[in-house]
């Protein structure tokens, strides 16, 4: 291992400690040639969970990990919904949490697994842009955020951050004002605010660095990819991000990389975990989804062309563009 460490930051509440441990194992196991300086910003994480997460990092010789609690009580009025807690908003305070001399950091959500060496991601050139991020497909709420209709919308789960530029733009203060002024329209919470406030200031990264669940349903054109490139992305993403409320730790979830989550979970202090949603309802949901998921995962060379053809025929029948 040579060179300066890759600086990582996570924001997590206690309920996601297990998933952070999974993310860390996948990161450190698949990046033996890199060194990491990792800060975990916490909301309501117990000492027991901190010890478990720290034990994960301690097993590897390439990571220095520390915790820092954050008091978000001043912003308890920020909108939350469903599985999105106030921990999501920790992203917008990163330039204030880190020392003034820190000019670059990589933020990662903790509902993901890292499958590749992330040095190429860390070394991505941002120029004078504030953020590097991957496109979020299927976004249609441009009017809500005051965005022109052709503006790309980005997912905030993986953010390469130019902290110097952020501070020059007084980004945190602008984000707080936007969040407070647009509370009713922030269906994606701080992610919406980041896209609105930093419009034109985001460098697009390759989707391999944030393979979102919605990309399973996308067409290649929605990601500006050729069909072969889209298939390569599906087969070998660098970072799998379990977006949407259905997560791999749910019994009914049928994500093609669900097994990858459990592969790394088995290497954490949380290895005895069992899904809490086991029951008749989730079993029926799983059974209903199983045929399509099996077709997708076992016969991808047939599934994706068939799905594409079906969508084209349906669009033609409805008189709309595919």
JSON list of N, CA, C and O in Angstrom, two decimals, residues 140-197:
[
{"chain": "A", "resi": 140, "resn": "UNK", "atom": "N", "xyz": [-38.68, 12.84, -12.75]},
{"chain": "A", "resi": 140, "resn": "UNK", "atom": "CA", "xyz": [-39.63, 13.63, -13.55]},
{"chain": "A", "resi": 140, "resn": "UNK", "atom": "C", "xyz": [-40.12, 14.87, -12.82]},
{"chain": "A", "resi": 140, "resn": "UNK", "atom": "O", "xyz": [-40.94, 15.62, -13.36]},
{"chain": "A", "resi": 141, "resn": "UNK", "atom": "N", "xyz": [-39.63, 15.14, -11.61]},
{"chain": "A", "resi": 141, "resn": "UNK", "atom": "CA", "xyz": [-40.16, 16.25, -10.81]},
{"chain": "A", "resi": 141, "resn": "UNK", "atom": "C", "xyz": [-39.36, 17.53, -10.97]},
{"chain": "A", "resi": 141, "resn": "UNK", "atom": "O", "xyz": [-39.11, 18.27, -10.02]},
{"chain": "A", "resi": 142, "resn": "UNK", "atom": "N", "xyz": [-38.97, 17.83, -12.19]},
{"chain": "A", "resi": 142, "resn": "UNK", "atom": "CA", "xyz": [-38.15, 19.01, -12.43]},
{"chain": "A", "resi": 142, "resn": "UNK", "atom": "C", "xyz": [-38.84, 20.30, -11.96]},
{"chain": "A", "resi": 142, "resn": "UNK", "atom": "O", "xyz": [-38.20, 21.19, -11.37]},
{"chain": "A", "resi": 143, "resn": "UNK", "atom": "N", "xyz": [-40.14, 20.41, -12.21]},
{"chain": "A", "resi": 143, "resn": "UNK", "atom": "CA", "xyz": [-40.85, 21.64, -11.83]},
{"chain": "A", "resi": 143, "resn": "UNK", "atom": "C", "xyz": [-40.81, 21.86, -10.32]},
{"chain": "A", "resi": 143, "resn": "UNK", "atom": "O", "xyz": [-40.69, 23.00, -9.86]},
{"chain": "A", "resi": 144, "resn": "UNK", "atom": "N", "xyz": [-40.92, 20.78, -9.55]},
{"chain": "A", "resi": 144, "resn": "UNK", "atom": "CA", "xyz": [-40.90, 20.91, -8.08]},
{"chain": "A", "resi": 144, "resn": "UNK", "atom": "C", "xyz": [-39.63, 21.58, -7.59]},
{"chain": "A", "resi": 144, "resn": "UNK", "atom": "O", "xyz": [-39.64, 22.30, -6.58]},
{"chain": "A", "resi": 145, "resn": "UNK", "atom": "N", "xyz": [-38.52, 21.31, -8.27]},
{"chain": "A", "resi": 145, "resn": "UNK", "atom": "CA", "xyz": [-37.22, 21.80, -7.81]},
{"chain": "A", "resi": 145, "resn": "UNK", "atom": "C", "xyz": [-36.72, 22.99, -8.62]},
{"chain": "A", "resi": 145, "resn": "UNK", "atom": "O", "xyz": [-35.60, 23.46, -8.40]},
{"chain": "A", "resi": 146, "resn": "UNK", "atom": "N", "xyz": [-37.54, 23.48, -9.54]},
{"chain": "A", "resi": 146, "resn": "UNK", "atom": "CA", "xyz": [-37.13, 24.61, -10.36]},
{"chain": "A", "resi": 146, "resn": "UNK", "atom": "C", "xyz": [-36.03, 24.28, -11.33]},
{"chain": "A", "resi": 146, "resn": "UNK", "atom": "O", "xyz": [-35.20, 25.14, -11.68]},
{"chain": "A", "resi": 147, "resn": "UNK", "atom": "N", "xyz": [-36.02, 23.03, -11.82]},
{"chain": "A", "resi": 147, "resn": "UNK", "atom": "CA", "xyz": [-34.98, 22.58, -12.75]},
{"chain": "A", "resi": 147, "resn": "UNK", "atom": "C", "xyz": [-35.51, 22.59, -14.17]},
{"chain": "A", "resi": 147, "resn": "UNK", "atom": "O", "xyz": [-36.65, 22.18, -14.40]},
{"chain": "A", "resi": 148, "resn": "UNK", "atom": "N", "xyz": [-34.71, 23.02, -15.15]},
{"chain": "A", "resi": 148, "resn": "UNK", "atom": "CA", "xyz": [-35.12, 22.88, -16.55]},
{"chain": "A", "resi": 148, "resn": "UNK", "atom": "C", "xyz": [-35.40, 21.41, -16.87]},
{"chain": "A", "resi": 148, "resn": "UNK", "atom": "O", "xyz": [-34.77, 20.50, -16.29]},
{"chain": "A", "resi": 149, "resn": "UNK", "atom": "N", "xyz": [-36.33, 21.13, -17.78]},
{"chain": "A", "resi": 149, "resn": "UNK", "atom": "CA", "xyz": [-36.77, 19.75, -18.03]},
{"chain": "A", "resi": 149, "resn": "UNK", "atom": "C", "xyz": [-35.67, 18.82, -18.54]},
{"chain": "A", "resi": 149, "resn": "UNK", "atom": "O", "xyz": [-35.80, 17.60, -18.40]},
{"chain": "A", "resi": 150, "resn": "UNK", "atom": "N", "xyz": [-34.62, 19.34, -19.12]},
{"chain": "A", "resi": 150, "resn": "UNK", "atom": "CA", "xyz": [-33.56, 18.49, -19.64]},
{"chain": "A", "resi": 150, "resn": "UNK", "atom": "C", "xyz": [-32.39, 18.32, -18.66]},
{"chain": "A", "resi": 150, "resn": "UNK", "atom": "O", "xyz": [-31.36, 17.75, -19.00]},
{"chain": "A", "resi": 151, "resn": "UNK", "atom": "N", "xyz": [-32.56, 18.78, -17.43]},
{"chain": "A", "resi": 151, "resn": "UNK", "atom": "CA", "xyz": [-31.49, 18.71, -16.43]},
{"chain": "A", "resi": 151, "resn": "UNK", "atom": "C", "xyz": [-31.35, 17.29, -15.90]},
{"chain": "A", "resi": 151, "resn": "UNK", "atom": "O", "xyz": [-32.34, 16.67, -15.50]},
{"chain": "A", "resi": 152, "resn": "UNK", "atom": "N", "xyz": [-30.14, 16.78, -15.86]},
{"chain": "A", "resi": 152, "resn": "UNK", "atom": "CA", "xyz": [-29.88, 15.47, -15.25]},
{"chain": "A", "resi": 152, "resn": "UNK", "atom": "C", "xyz": [-30.03, 15.60, -13.74]},
{"chain": "A", "resi": 152, "resn": "UNK", "atom": "O", "xyz": [-29.66, 16.60, -13.14]},
{"chain": "A", "resi": 153, "resn": "UNK", "atom": "N", "xyz": [-30.56, 14.54, -13.13]},
{"chain": "A", "resi": 153, "resn": "UNK", "atom": "CA", "xyz": [-30.76, 14.48, -11.69]},
{"chain": "A", "resi": 153, "resn": "UNK", "atom": "C", "xyz": [-29.87, 13.37, -11.16]},
{"chain": "A", "resi": 153, "resn": "UNK", "atom": "O", "xyz": [-29.79, 12.28, -11.74]},
{"chain": "A", "resi": 154, "resn": "UNK", "atom": "N", "xyz": [-29.19, 13.63, -10.03]},
{"chain": "A", "resi": 154, "resn": "UNK", "atom": "CA", "xyz": [-28.15, 12.73, -9.56]},
{"chain": "A", "resi": 154, "resn": "UNK", "atom": "C", "xyz": [-28.52, 12.10, -8.22]},
{"chain": "A", "resi": 154, "resn": "UNK", "atom": "O", "xyz": [-29.19, 12.71, -7.39]},
{"chain": "A", "resi": 155, "resn": "UNK", "atom": "N", "xyz": [-28.05, 10.87, -8.02]},
{"chain": "A", "resi": 155, "resn": "UNK", "atom": "CA", "xyz": [-28.25, 10.18, -6.77]},
{"chain": "A", "resi": 155, "resn": "UNK", "atom": "C", "xyz": [-27.15, 10.59, -5.79]},
{"chain": "A", "resi": 155, "resn": "UNK", "atom": "O", "xyz": [-25.98, 10.70, -6.16]},
{"chain": "A", "resi": 156, "resn": "UNK", "atom": "N", "xyz": [-27.52, 10.80, -4.53]},
{"chain": "A", "resi": 156, "resn": "UNK", "atom": "CA", "xyz": [-26.59, 11.32, -3.53]},
{"chain": "A", "resi": 156, "resn": "UNK", "atom": "C", "xyz": [-25.94, 10.23, -2.68]},
{"chain": "A", "resi": 156, "resn": "UNK", "atom": "O", "xyz": [-25.26, 10.53, -1.70]},
{"chain": "A", "resi": 157, "resn": "UNK", "atom": "N", "xyz": [-26.10, 8.97, -3.05]},
{"chain": "A", "resi": 157, "resn": "UNK", "atom": "CA", "xyz": [-25.53, 7.88, -2.25]},
{"chain": "A", "resi": 157, "resn": "UNK", "atom": "C", "xyz": [-24.04, 7.75, -2.37]},
{"chain": "A", "resi": 157, "resn": "UNK", "atom": "O", "xyz": [-23.37, 7.22, -1.47]},
{"chain": "A", "resi": 158, "resn": "UNK", "atom": "N", "xyz": [-23.47, 8.20, -3.49]},
{"chain": "A", "resi": 158, "resn": "UNK", "atom": "CA", "xyz": [-22.03, 8.24, -3.70]},
{"chain": "A", "resi": 158, "resn": "UNK", "atom": "C", "xyz": [-21.69, 9.65, -4.17]},
{"chain": "A", "resi": 158, "resn": "UNK", "atom": "O", "xyz": [-22.12, 10.06, -5.25]},
{"chain": "A", "resi": 159, "resn": "UNK", "atom": "N", "xyz": [-20.96, 10.38, -3.35]},
{"chain": "A", "resi": 159, "resn": "UNK", "atom": "CA", "xyz": [-20.63, 11.77, -3.67]},
{"chain": "A", "resi": 159, "resn": "UNK", "atom": "C", "xyz": [-19.13, 11.98, -3.51]},
{"chain": "A", "resi": 159, "resn": "UNK", "atom": "O", "xyz": [-18.60, 11.86, -2.40]},
{"chain": "A", "resi": 160, "resn": "UNK", "atom": "N", "xyz": [-18.46, 12.29, -4.60]},
{"chain": "A", "resi": 160, "resn": "UNK", "atom": "CA", "xyz": [-17.08, 12.75, -4.53]},
{"chain": "A", "resi": 160, "resn": "UNK", "atom": "C", "xyz": [-17.15, 14.26, -4.35]},
{"chain": "A", "resi": 160, "resn": "UNK", "atom": "O", "xyz": [-17.68, 14.97, -5.21]},
{"chain": "A", "resi": 161, "resn": "UNK", "atom": "N", "xyz": [-16.66, 14.75, -3.22]},
{"chain": "A", "resi": 161, "resn": "UNK", "atom": "CA", "xyz": [-16.94, 16.12, -2.80]},
{"chain": "A", "resi": 161, "resn": "UNK", "atom": "C", "xyz": [-15.71, 17.01, -2.90]},
{"chain": "A", "resi": 161, "resn": "UNK", "atom": "O", "xyz": [-14.65, 16.70, -2.34]},
{"chain": "A", "resi": 162, "resn": "UNK", "atom": "N", "xyz": [-15.86, 18.13, -3.60]},
{"chain": "A", "resi": 162, "resn": "UNK", "atom": "CA", "xyz": [-14.86, 19.19, -3.66]},
{"chain": "A", "resi": 162, "resn": "UNK", "atom": "C", "xyz": [-15.21, 20.18, -2.54]},
{"chain": "A", "resi": 162, "resn": "UNK", "atom": "O", "xyz": [-16.00, 21.10, -2.73]},
{"chain": "A", "resi": 163, "resn": "UNK", "atom": "N", "xyz": [-14.64, 19.95, -1.37]},
{"chain": "A", "resi": 163, "resn": "UNK", "atom": "CA", "xyz": [-15.01, 20.74, -0.20]},
{"chain": "A", "resi": 163, "resn": "UNK", "atom": "C", "xyz": [-14.59, 22.20, -0.32]},
{"chain": "A", "resi": 163, "resn": "UNK", "atom": "O", "xyz": [-15.28, 23.10, 0.18]},
{"chain": "A", "resi": 164, "resn": "UNK", "atom": "N", "xyz": [-13.49, 22.44, -0.98]},
{"chain": "A", "resi": 164, "resn": "UNK", "atom": "CA", "xyz": [-13.02, 23.82, -1.17]},
{"chain": "A", "resi": 164, "resn": "UNK", "atom": "C", "xyz": [-14.05, 24.61, -1.97]},
{"chain": "A", "resi": 164, "resn": "UNK", "atom": "O", "xyz": [-14.43, 25.74, -1.60]},
{"chain": "A", "resi": 165, "resn": "UNK", "atom": "N", "xyz": [-14.51, 24.05, -3.06]},
{"chain": "A", "resi": 165, "resn": "UNK", "atom": "CA", "xyz": [-15.49, 24.73, -3.90]},
{"chain": "A", "resi": 165, "resn": "UNK", "atom": "C", "xyz": [-16.82, 24.89, -3.17]},
{"chain": "A", "resi": 165, "resn": "UNK", "atom": "O", "xyz": [-17.48, 25.92, -3.27]},
{"chain": "A", "resi": 166, "resn": "UNK", "atom": "N", "xyz": [-17.23, 23.85, -2.43]},
{"chain": "A", "resi": 166, "resn": "UNK", "atom": "CA", "xyz": [-18.48, 23.90, -1.64]},
{"chain": "A", "resi": 166, "resn": "UNK", "atom": "C", "xyz": [-18.45, 25.08, -0.68]},
{"chain": "A", "resi": 166, "resn": "UNK", "atom": "O", "xyz": [-19.42, 25.84, -0.57]},
{"chain": "A", "resi": 167, "resn": "UNK", "atom": "N", "xyz": [-17.33, 25.21, 0.02]},
{"chain": "A", "resi": 167, "resn": "UNK", "atom": "CA", "xyz": [-17.22, 26.31, 1.00]},
{"chain": "A", "resi": 167, "resn": "UNK", "atom": "C", "xyz": [-17.21, 27.66, 0.31]},
{"chain": "A", "resi": 167, "resn": "UNK", "atom": "O", "xyz": [-17.78, 28.64, 0.83]},
{"chain": "A", "resi": 168, "resn": "UNK", "atom": "N", "xyz": [-16.57, 27.75, -0.85]},
{"chain": "A", "resi": 168, "resn": "UNK", "atom": "CA", "xyz": [-16.56, 29.02, -1.59]},
{"chain": "A", "resi": 168, "resn": "UNK", "atom": "C", "xyz": [-17.97, 29.45, -1.95]},
{"chain": "A", "resi": 168, "resn": "UNK", "atom": "O", "xyz": [-18.30, 30.64, -1.97]},
{"chain": "A", "resi": 169, "resn": "UNK", "atom": "N", "xyz": [-18.83, 28.46, -2.24]},
{"chain": "A", "resi": 169, "resn": "UNK", "atom": "CA", "xyz": [-20.21, 28.75, -2.63]},
{"chain": "A", "resi": 169, "resn": "UNK", "atom": "C", "xyz": [-21.15, 28.86, -1.42]},
{"chain": "A", "resi": 169, "resn": "UNK", "atom": "O", "xyz": [-22.36, 29.09, -1.61]},
{"chain": "A", "resi": 170, "resn": "UNK", "atom": "N", "xyz": [-20.61, 28.70, -0.21]},
{"chain": "A", "resi": 170, "resn": "UNK", "atom": "CA", "xyz": [-21.43, 28.71, 1.01]},
{"chain": "A", "resi": 170, "resn": "UNK", "atom": "C", "xyz": [-22.57, 27.69, 0.87]},
{"chain": "A", "resi": 170, "resn": "UNK", "atom": "O", "xyz": [-23.73, 27.96, 1.15]},
{"chain": "A", "resi": 171, "resn": "UNK", "atom": "N", "xyz": [-22.18, 26.47, 0.44]},
{"chain": "A", "resi": 171, "resn": "UNK", "atom": "CA", "xyz": [-23.16, 25.46, 0.06]},
{"chain": "A", "resi": 171, "resn": "UNK", "atom": "C", "xyz": [-24.08, 25.02, 1.18]},
{"chain": "A", "resi": 171, "resn": "UNK", "atom": "O", "xyz": [-25.28, 24.87, 0.98]},
{"chain": "A", "resi": 172, "resn": "UNK", "atom": "N", "xyz": [-23.54, 24.83, 2.38]},
{"chain": "A", "resi": 172, "resn": "UNK", "atom": "CA", "xyz": [-24.38, 24.32, 3.47]},
{"chain": "A", "resi": 172, "resn": "UNK", "atom": "C", "xyz": [-25.49, 25.31, 3.82]},
{"chain": "A", "resi": 172, "resn": "UNK", "atom": "O", "xyz": [-26.65, 24.91, 3.99]},
{"chain": "A", "resi": 173, "resn": "UNK", "atom": "N", "xyz": [-25.16, 26.58, 3.91]},
{"chain": "A", "resi": 173, "resn": "UNK", "atom": "CA", "xyz": [-26.19, 27.58, 4.23]},
{"chain": "A", "resi": 173, "resn": "UNK", "atom": "C", "xyz": [-27.25, 27.64, 3.14]},
{"chain": "A", "resi": 173, "resn": "UNK", "atom": "O", "xyz": [-28.46, 27.75, 3.44]},
{"chain": "A", "resi": 174, "resn": "UNK", "atom": "N", "xyz": [-26.85, 27.55, 1.88]},
{"chain": "A", "resi": 174, "resn": "UNK", "atom": "CA", "xyz": [-27.82, 27.57, 0.78]},
{"chain": "A", "resi": 174, "resn": "UNK", "atom": "C", "xyz": [-28.72, 26.34, 0.82]},
{"chain": "A", "resi": 174, "resn": "UNK", "atom": "O", "xyz": [-29.93, 26.44, 0.55]},
{"chain": "A", "resi": 175, "resn": "UNK", "atom": "N", "xyz": [-28.15, 25.20, 1.15]},
{"chain": "A", "resi": 175, "resn": "UNK", "atom": "CA", "xyz": [-28.94, 23.97, 1.23]},
{"chain": "A", "resi": 175, "resn": "UNK", "atom": "C", "xyz": [-29.96, 24.04, 2.36]},
{"chain": "A", "resi": 175, "resn": "UNK", "atom": "O", "xyz": [-31.12, 23.64, 2.19]},
{"chain": "A", "resi": 176, "resn": "UNK", "atom": "N", "xyz": [-29.55, 24.55, 3.51]},
{"chain": "A", "resi": 176, "resn": "UNK", "atom": "CA", "xyz": [-30.48, 24.68, 4.64]},
{"chain": "A", "resi": 176, "resn": "UNK", "atom": "C", "xyz": [-31.64, 25.59, 4.26]},
{"chain": "A", "resi": 176, "resn": "UNK", "atom": "O", "xyz": [-32.82, 25.26, 4.52]},
{"chain": "A", "resi": 177, "resn": "UNK", "atom": "N", "xyz": [-31.34, 26.70, 3.62]},
{"chain": "A", "resi": 177, "resn": "UNK", "atom": "CA", "xyz": [-32.42, 27.63, 3.21]},
{"chain": "A", "resi": 177, "resn": "UNK", "atom": "C", "xyz": [-33.35, 26.96, 2.22]},
{"chain": "A", "resi": 177, "resn": "UNK", "atom": "O", "xyz": [-34.58, 27.13, 2.30]},
{"chain": "A", "resi": 178, "resn": "UNK", "atom": "N", "xyz": [-32.80, 26.21, 1.28]},
{"chain": "A", "resi": 178, "resn": "UNK", "atom": "CA", "xyz": [-33.64, 25.55, 0.27]},
{"chain": "A", "resi": 178, "resn": "UNK", "atom": "C", "xyz": [-34.52, 24.49, 0.92]},
{"chain": "A", "resi": 178, "resn": "UNK", "atom": "O", "xyz": [-35.71, 24.39, 0.61]},
{"chain": "A", "resi": 179, "resn": "UNK", "atom": "N", "xyz": [-33.95, 23.70, 1.81]},
{"chain": "A", "resi": 179, "resn": "UNK", "atom": "CA", "xyz": [-34.72, 22.65, 2.48]},
{"chain": "A", "resi": 179, "resn": "UNK", "atom": "C", "xyz": [-35.87, 23.24, 3.27]},
{"chain": "A", "resi": 179, "resn": "UNK", "atom": "O", "xyz": [-36.99, 22.73, 3.25]},
{"chain": "A", "resi": 180, "resn": "UNK", "atom": "N", "xyz": [-35.61, 24.34, 3.97]},
{"chain": "A", "resi": 180, "resn": "UNK", "atom": "CA", "xyz": [-36.66, 24.95, 4.78]},
{"chain": "A", "resi": 180, "resn": "UNK", "atom": "C", "xyz": [-37.73, 25.62, 3.93]},
{"chain": "A", "resi": 180, "resn": "UNK", "atom": "O", "xyz": [-38.91, 25.66, 4.31]},
{"chain": "A", "resi": 181, "resn": "UNK", "atom": "N", "xyz": [-37.34, 26.11, 2.76]},
{"chain": "A", "resi": 181, "resn": "UNK", "atom": "CA", "xyz": [-38.30, 26.80, 1.89]},
{"chain": "A", "resi": 181, "resn": "UNK", "atom": "C", "xyz": [-39.11, 25.87, 1.02]},
{"chain": "A", "resi": 181, "resn": "UNK", "atom": "O", "xyz": [-40.18, 26.25, 0.53]},
{"chain": "A", "resi": 182, "resn": "UNK", "atom": "N", "xyz": [-38.64, 24.64, 0.81]},
{"chain": "A", "resi": 182, "resn": "UNK", "atom": "CA", "xyz": [-39.29, 23.72, -0.12]},
{"chain": "A", "resi": 182, "resn": "UNK", "atom": "C", "xyz": [-39.67, 22.39, 0.55]},
{"chain": "A", "resi": 182, "resn": "UNK", "atom": "O", "xyz": [-39.72, 21.35, -0.11]},
{"chain": "A", "resi": 183, "resn": "UNK", "atom": "N", "xyz": [-39.98, 22.44, 1.81]},
{"chain": "A", "resi": 183, "resn": "UNK", "atom": "CA", "xyz": [-40.25, 21.25, 2.60]},
{"chain": "A", "resi": 183, "resn": "UNK", "atom": "C", "xyz": [-41.24, 20.31, 1.92]},
{"chain": "A", "resi": 183, "resn": "UNK", "atom": "O", "xyz": [-41.03, 19.09, 1.85]},
{"chain": "A", "resi": 184, "resn": "UNK", "atom": "N", "xyz": [-42.33, 20.84, 1.39]},
{"chain": "A", "resi": 184, "resn": "UNK", "atom": "CA", "xyz": [-43.41, 20.00, 0.85]},
{"chain": "A", "resi": 184, "resn": "UNK", "atom": "C", "xyz": [-43.02, 19.28, -0.44]},
{"chain": "A", "resi": 184, "resn": "UNK", "atom": "O", "xyz": [-43.66, 18.30, -0.82]},
{"chain": "A", "resi": 185, "resn": "UNK", "atom": "N", "xyz": [-41.99, 19.78, -1.14]},
{"chain": "A", "resi": 185, "resn": "UNK", "atom": "CA", "xyz": [-41.62, 19.22, -2.44]},
{"chain": "A", "resi": 185, "resn": "UNK", "atom": "C", "xyz": [-40.43, 18.27, -2.38]},
{"chain": "A", "resi": 185, "resn": "UNK", "atom": "O", "xyz": [-40.06, 17.69, -3.40]},
{"chain": "A", "resi": 186, "resn": "UNK", "atom": "N", "xyz": [-39.83, 18.10, -1.21]},
{"chain": "A", "resi": 186, "resn": "UNK", "atom": "CA", "xyz": [-38.59, 17.33, -1.12]},
{"chain": "A", "resi": 186, "resn": "UNK", "atom": "C", "xyz": [-38.87, 15.86, -0.88]},
{"chain": "A", "resi": 186, "resn": "UNK", "atom": "O", "xyz": [-38.60, 15.31, 0.19]},
{"chain": "A", "resi": 187, "resn": "UNK", "atom": "N", "xyz": [-39.41, 15.21, -1.90]},
{"chain": "A", "resi": 187, "resn": "UNK", "atom": "CA", "xyz": [-39.72, 13.78, -1.79]},
{"chain": "A", "resi": 187, "resn": "UNK", "atom": "C", "xyz": [-38.45, 12.95, -1.63]},
{"chain": "A", "resi": 187, "resn": "UNK", "atom": "O", "xyz": [-38.49, 11.86, -1.06]},
{"chain": "A", "resi": 188, "resn": "UNK", "atom": "N", "xyz": [-37.33, 13.43, -2.13]},
{"chain": "A", "resi": 188, "resn": "UNK", "atom": "CA", "xyz": [-36.05, 12.74, -1.96]},
{"chain": "A", "resi": 188, "resn": "UNK", "atom": "C", "xyz": [-35.14, 13.50, -1.00]},
{"chain": "A", "resi": 188, "resn": "UNK", "atom": "O", "xyz": [-33.92, 13.35, -1.02]},
{"chain": "A", "resi": 189, "resn": "UNK", "atom": "N", "xyz": [-35.74, 14.37, -0.20]},
{"chain": "A", "resi": 189, "resn": "UNK", "atom": "CA", "xyz": [-35.06, 14.99, 0.94]},
{"chain": "A", "resi": 189, "resn": "UNK", "atom": "C", "xyz": [-33.82, 15.78, 0.52]},
{"chain": "A", "resi": 189, "resn": "UNK", "atom": "O", "xyz": [-33.90, 16.56, -0.41]},
{"chain": "A", "resi": 190, "resn": "UNK", "atom": "N", "xyz": [-32.69, 15.57, 1.20]},
{"chain": "A", "resi": 190, "resn": "UNK", "atom": "CA", "xyz": [-31.51, 16.38, 0.88]},
{"chain": "A", "resi": 190, "resn": "UNK", "atom": "C", "xyz": [-30.99, 16.11, -0.53]},
{"chain": "A", "resi": 190, "resn": "UNK", "atom": "O", "xyz": [-30.33, 16.97, -1.12]},
{"chain": "A", "resi": 191, "resn": "UNK", "atom": "N", "xyz": [-31.29, 14.95, -1.10]},
{"chain": "A", "resi": 191, "resn": "UNK", "atom": "CA", "xyz": [-30.88, 14.68, -2.48]},
{"chain": "A", "resi": 191, "resn": "UNK", "atom": "C", "xyz": [-31.53, 15.67, -3.44]},
{"chain": "A", "resi": 191, "resn": "UNK", "atom": "O", "xyz": [-30.88, 16.17, -4.37]},
{"chain": "A", "resi": 192, "resn": "UNK", "atom": "N", "xyz": [-32.80, 15.95, -3.23]},
{"chain": "A", "resi": 192, "resn": "UNK", "atom": "CA", "xyz": [-33.47, 16.97, -4.04]},
{"chain": "A", "resi": 192, "resn": "UNK", "atom": "C", "xyz": [-32.78, 18.32, -3.88]},
{"chain": "A", "resi": 192, "resn": "UNK", "atom": "O", "xyz": [-32.53, 19.03, -4.86]},
{"chain": "A", "resi": 193, "resn": "UNK", "atom": "N", "xyz": [-32.48, 18.68, -2.64]},
{"chain": "A", "resi": 193, "resn": "UNK", "atom": "CA", "xyz": [-31.85, 19.97, -2.38]},
{"chain": "A", "resi": 193, "resn": "UNK", "atom": "C", "xyz": [-30.47, 20.06, -3.03]},
{"chain": "A", "resi": 193, "resn": "UNK", "atom": "O", "xyz": [-30.12, 21.09, -3.62]},
{"chain": "A", "resi": 194, "resn": "UNK", "atom": "N", "xyz": [-29.69, 19.00, -2.94]},
{"chain": "A", "resi": 194, "resn": "UNK", "atom": "CA", "xyz": [-28.36, 18.99, -3.56]},
{"chain": "A", "resi": 194, "resn": "UNK", "atom": "C", "xyz": [-28.45, 19.21, -5.07]},
{"chain": "A", "resi": 194, "resn": "UNK", "atom": "O", "xyz": [-27.65, 19.96, -5.65]},
{"chain": "A", "resi": 195, "resn": "UNK", "atom": "N", "xyz": [-29.41, 18.57, -5.71]},
{"chain": "A", "resi": 195, "resn": "UNK", "atom": "CA", "xyz": [-29.57, 18.72, -7.15]},
{"chain": "A", "resi": 195, "resn": "UNK", "atom": "C", "xyz": [-30.01, 20.12, -7.53]},
{"chain": "A", "resi": 195, "resn": "UNK", "atom": "O", "xyz": [-29.56, 20.67, -8.55]},
{"chain": "A", "resi": 196, "resn": "UNK", "atom": "N", "xyz": [-30.88, 20.72, -6.72]},
{"chain": "A", "resi": 196, "resn": "UNK", "atom": "CA", "xyz": [-31.38, 22.07, -7.04]},
{"chain": "A", "resi": 196, "resn": "UNK", "atom": "C", "xyz": [-30.33, 23.13, -6.77]},
{"chain": "A", "resi": 196, "resn": "UNK", "atom": "O", "xyz": [-30.06, 23.99, -7.62]},
{"chain": "A", "resi": 197, "resn": "UNK", "atom": "N", "xyz": [-29.71, 23.08, -5.61]},
{"chain": "A", "resi": 197, "resn": "UNK", "atom": "CA", "xyz": [-28.75, 24.11, -5.21]},
{"chain": "A", "resi": 197, "resn": "UNK", "atom": "C", "xyz": [-27.48, 24.04, -6.06]},
{"chain": "A", "resi": 197, "resn": "UNK", "atom": "O", "xyz": [-26.91, 25.07, -6.42]}
]
